[in-house]
CSV table of C-alpha atoms in Angstrom, one decimal:
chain,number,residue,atom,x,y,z
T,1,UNK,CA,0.0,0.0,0.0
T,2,UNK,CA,1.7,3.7,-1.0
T,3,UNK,CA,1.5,6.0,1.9
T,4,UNK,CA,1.2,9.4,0.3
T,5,UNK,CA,1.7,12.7,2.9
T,6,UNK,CA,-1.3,14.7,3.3
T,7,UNK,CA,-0.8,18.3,4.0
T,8,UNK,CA,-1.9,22.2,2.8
T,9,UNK,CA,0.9,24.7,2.1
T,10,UNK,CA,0.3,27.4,4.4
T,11,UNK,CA,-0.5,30.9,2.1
T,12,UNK,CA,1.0,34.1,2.8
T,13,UNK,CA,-1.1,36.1,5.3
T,14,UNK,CA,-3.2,33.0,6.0
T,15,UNK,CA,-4.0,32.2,9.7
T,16,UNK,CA,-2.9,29.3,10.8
T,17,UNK,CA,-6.7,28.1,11.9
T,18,UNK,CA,-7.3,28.7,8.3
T,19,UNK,CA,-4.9,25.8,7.0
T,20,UNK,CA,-6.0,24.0,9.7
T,21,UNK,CA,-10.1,23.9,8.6
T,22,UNK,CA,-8.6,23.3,5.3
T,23,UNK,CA,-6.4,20.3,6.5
T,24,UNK,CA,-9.4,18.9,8.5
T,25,UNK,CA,-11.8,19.3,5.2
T,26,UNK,CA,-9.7,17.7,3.0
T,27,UNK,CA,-9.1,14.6,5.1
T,28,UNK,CA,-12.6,14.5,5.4
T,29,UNK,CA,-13.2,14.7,1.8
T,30,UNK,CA,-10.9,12.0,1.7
T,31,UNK,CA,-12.4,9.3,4.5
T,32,UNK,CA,-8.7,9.4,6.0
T,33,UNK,CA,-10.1,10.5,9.5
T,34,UNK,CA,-13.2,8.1,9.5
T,35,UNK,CA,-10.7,5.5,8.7
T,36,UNK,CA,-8.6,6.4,11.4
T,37,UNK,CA,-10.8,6.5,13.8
T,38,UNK,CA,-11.7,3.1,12.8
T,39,UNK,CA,-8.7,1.4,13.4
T,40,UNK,CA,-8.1,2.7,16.4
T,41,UNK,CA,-9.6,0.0,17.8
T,42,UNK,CA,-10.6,-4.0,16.9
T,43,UNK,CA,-13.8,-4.5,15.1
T,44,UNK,CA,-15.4,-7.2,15.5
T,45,UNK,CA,-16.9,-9.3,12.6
T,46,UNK,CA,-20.5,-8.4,13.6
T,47,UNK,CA,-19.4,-4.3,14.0
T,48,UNK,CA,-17.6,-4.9,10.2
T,49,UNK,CA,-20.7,-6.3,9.1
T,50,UNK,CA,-23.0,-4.0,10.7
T,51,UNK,CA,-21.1,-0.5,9.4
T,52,UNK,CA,-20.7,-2.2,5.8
T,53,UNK,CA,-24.5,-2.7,5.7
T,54,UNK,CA,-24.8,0.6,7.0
T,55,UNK,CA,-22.7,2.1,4.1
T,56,UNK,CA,-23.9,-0.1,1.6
T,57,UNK,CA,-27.1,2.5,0.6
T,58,UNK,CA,-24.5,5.2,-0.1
T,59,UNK,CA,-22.6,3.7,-2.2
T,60,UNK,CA,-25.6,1.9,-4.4
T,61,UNK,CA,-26.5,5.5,-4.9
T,62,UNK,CA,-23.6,6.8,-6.1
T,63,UNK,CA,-22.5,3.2,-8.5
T,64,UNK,CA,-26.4,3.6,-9.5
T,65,UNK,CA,-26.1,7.2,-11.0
T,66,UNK,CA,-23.2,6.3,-12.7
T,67,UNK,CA,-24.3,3.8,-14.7
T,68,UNK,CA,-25.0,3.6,-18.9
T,69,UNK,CA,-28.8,3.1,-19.5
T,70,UNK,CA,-27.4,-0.4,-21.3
T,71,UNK,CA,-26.0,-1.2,-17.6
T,72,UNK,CA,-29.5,-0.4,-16.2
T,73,UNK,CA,-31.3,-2.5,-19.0
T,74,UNK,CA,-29.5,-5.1,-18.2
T,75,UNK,CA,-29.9,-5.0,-14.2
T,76,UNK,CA,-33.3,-4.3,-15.2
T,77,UNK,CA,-34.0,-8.0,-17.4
T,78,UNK,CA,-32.0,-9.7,-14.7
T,79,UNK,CA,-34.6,-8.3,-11.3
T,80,UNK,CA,-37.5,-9.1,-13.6
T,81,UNK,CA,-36.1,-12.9,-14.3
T,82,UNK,CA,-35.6,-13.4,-10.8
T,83,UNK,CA,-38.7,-12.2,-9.8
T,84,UNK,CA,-40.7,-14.2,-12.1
T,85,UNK,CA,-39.3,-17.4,-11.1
């Protein structure tokens, strides 16, 4: 896995609590601080479950407005197969 270094270059005649909002936004942006506080400590194979269940919506959401209308067809034939068996 790469480790890349996260930072902000501070600007001239920026305040340091400025940089910092910006620091904290763009590891937000990023997931890096959920992560983190995530492995700070074990989870379990129910909580891993549970938060990926959780998340799952999101991410449908986002994969599902993405997609070509041939992708949607097709995901379209397939529900209505199942559902008539």
């Amino acid at each position: 896995m790469e480790k890349h270094i996260r930072g902000v270059n501070v600007k001239s005649g920026e305040s340091v609590d400025r940089a910092l909002k910006r620091l904290k936004t763009k590891l937000d942006t990023e997931g890096i601080l959920e992560e983190m506080r995530r492995r700070r400590s074990h989870e379990s194979t129910i909580d891993r479950a549970i938060r990926k269940a959780r998340t799952a919506p999101k991410r449908n959401k986002v994969r599902w407005r993405f997609q070509s209308e041939s992708q949607v067809a097709t995901a379209e034939a397939a529900k209505a197969a199942r559902s008539a068996e």
